[in-house]
Amino acid sequence: MAKTTPFTLVIFGATGDLTRRKLIPAVWSLYRQNLLPEEFRVIGFARREWTDDVFRDRMKEAVTEFSDCPLDEEEWRGFARCVHYHCSEFDQIEGYRDLRLKLESFEAEPGDACTNWETCCKTELRHSVLFYLATQPGQFSLVIDKLRQAGFHSAHRSGQGWARIIIEKPFGTDLASALKMNREISKGFSENQIYRIDHYLGKETVQNLLVFRFANSLFEPLWNGHFIDHVQITVSETVGVEGRGGYYDQSGAIRDIVQNHVMQLLALVAMEPPVSLKGDDIRDAKVQAIRSLRPIPEDCLNQQIVRAQYTRGVLPDGREAKGYLEEEGIDPKSITETYAALKVQIDNWRWAGVPFYIRTGKYLPVRITEIGIHFKPVPNVLFNSAGQMQPNMLALRIQPNEGIALQFQVKEPGPAMKIEPYKMRFAYAESFDSRSPEAYERLILDAALGDTTLFIRNDEVEAAWRFLDPVLRGCLGQNRDTLAGYPAGSWGPLAADELLERDGHQWELVRMPARK
Ligand code: BG6
């Protein structure tokens, strides 16, 4: 893995949950694996009046709680020396100017580990800055504008370093807000400085989709509507809204999961082979796939989309769950969906006539993200009395128990011609000893290296919204009766099963060997 040149990571919203749960544990893990440059800095930027030491203590607690890399005191002390805190309001330009002074001050206080201060740290720590916007989405444009006013956007023009910005989803709440956000961002920073994170792209198994499709000659010739009957994408979660009611009620399953994570999975499955593995070539291919989604007319919403909300129920671990409308922060009259199932079509030569079925929901019985490629059945002429014939199916398990399973028919041993479906499985946990890096480790490192491949470009975001915006507007116009209910802990509403049954299908998931 390439190492980055010295840089400073500035985290806006550093006292928040994302920093504690994901970002600092990811940076710590990169540090422990020796994947960070000898000289780097992390600056937490937030409003709370913390000192460097308070921030370091809090981050130590976070690493103890959330990192799978054990905390070694000696190493932590080395890491903590690189961690700083900067207290400022997001809307005050002085705070950004002071941030600049803080960066300048690094010149005067070399860290103990620095071996070549004059040539590397002096310039690069100050001039190569990765800004991570872990704030409320409503503050993205404000922070970016202030960074521009403070001159950070042009730091790289001196040729001495770079300035990049990582943005967390949601990228807007509809097409208009996404366009507005992209416009505002582009006033100060060019598109190649913007790294929009969809943490699904940092998952090993999602990256493996590219390898699976284009590094094997076996499947690509079959990867089209001549051989594939339909595709199922399931993103099922066992958690509810988990104290994020305020955010979730404004969002719902389609905005929270389908607009980003599912669109990315769908694009990687459906896209044409990119001309190279360069970031923009892959992103061009993904955008084409998303743009080929057939719009869902308003009068077809009820045939192609099922939305539902969880009601009281019993979770698989025996706990009783409240209904969605009883959760804190939720409007008791809310019609926000916590479950969505969609049937979508891709209008191009490869996928004409192949439905893609998508489902996602909170408080479902099992946590699984899986893509099922269902091949066409064989003509029912030779073995129709030999038992249950299930068409071939390829399951790409994204999480957990990551792996791949291929279902085919085998003859059951014995004198009779009896056929059984059998699954051949590959499990990451059984085949590789090495640990899979957390998505955020990979993504922070790639952004520091300037590799945009695993980040979402502005036109991808806009294409996804162009497809989903009319759907969401149509759903908003519907009354409460079109929103189904499902007990927490169940597999969602019956209407979602009927969505597939109408086409002669049913939802299917494979069992994968559990991690040791
Ligand atoms: C986030 C959503 O983007 O993804 C959450 O906002 C969801 O609601 C989470 O729980 C799921 O991520 P993962 O990695 O657990 O599948």
XYZ file of N, CA, C and O and ligand atoms in Angstrom, residues 169 199-200 203 237 244 247 256-257 261 362 367 399, ligand 1:
68
model
N -22.334 11.829 3.651
C -23.717 11.925 3.221
C -24.577 12.479 4.352
O -24.142 12.394 5.492
N -19.709 5.211 2.718
C -18.795 4.266 3.379
C -18.921 2.848 2.820
O -18.035 2.024 2.992
N -20.021 2.567 2.073
C -20.133 1.237 1.458
C -18.992 0.989 0.466
O -18.534 -0.132 0.301
N -15.963 -0.703 1.805
C -16.033 -2.109 2.253
C -15.314 -2.991 1.240
O -15.517 -2.856 0.034
N -31.231 -4.324 8.183
C -30.581 -3.917 9.439
C -31.391 -4.400 10.635
O -32.626 -4.396 10.590
N -31.403 8.480 16.601
C -31.194 9.447 15.511
C -32.534 9.888 14.922
O -32.621 10.243 13.743
N -32.882 13.127 12.793
C -32.367 13.019 11.418
C -33.249 12.078 10.607
O -33.693 12.395 9.496
N -31.975 7.525 3.150
C -30.874 7.118 4.030
C -30.030 5.992 3.420
O -28.817 5.959 3.587
N -30.664 5.079 2.723
C -29.931 3.897 2.234
C -30.000 3.752 0.711
O -29.000 3.461 0.066
N -26.151 4.130 -0.691
C -25.521 2.803 -0.632
C -26.076 1.857 -1.703
O -25.320 1.189 -2.410
N -35.172 -1.080 8.659
C -34.688 -1.103 10.047
C -35.497 -2.162 10.805
O -36.636 -2.463 10.445
N -29.034 -8.916 10.193
C -28.253 -7.873 9.512
C -27.555 -8.518 8.318
O -26.663 -9.355 8.484
N -22.007 -8.174 3.628
C -21.757 -8.252 5.075
C -22.940 -8.910 5.765
O -24.034 -8.868 5.211
C -25.709 4.825 7.251
C -27.149 5.095 7.567
O -25.328 5.514 6.093
O -25.530 3.436 7.035
C -27.589 4.302 8.778
O -27.332 6.482 7.813
C -27.290 2.842 8.570
O -28.970 4.496 9.029
C -25.845 2.640 8.164
O -27.550 2.172 9.802
C -25.591 1.201 7.759
O -24.219 1.008 7.584
P -23.576 -0.437 7.741
O -22.148 -0.241 7.383
O -23.811 -0.846 9.168
O -24.318 -1.328 6.790
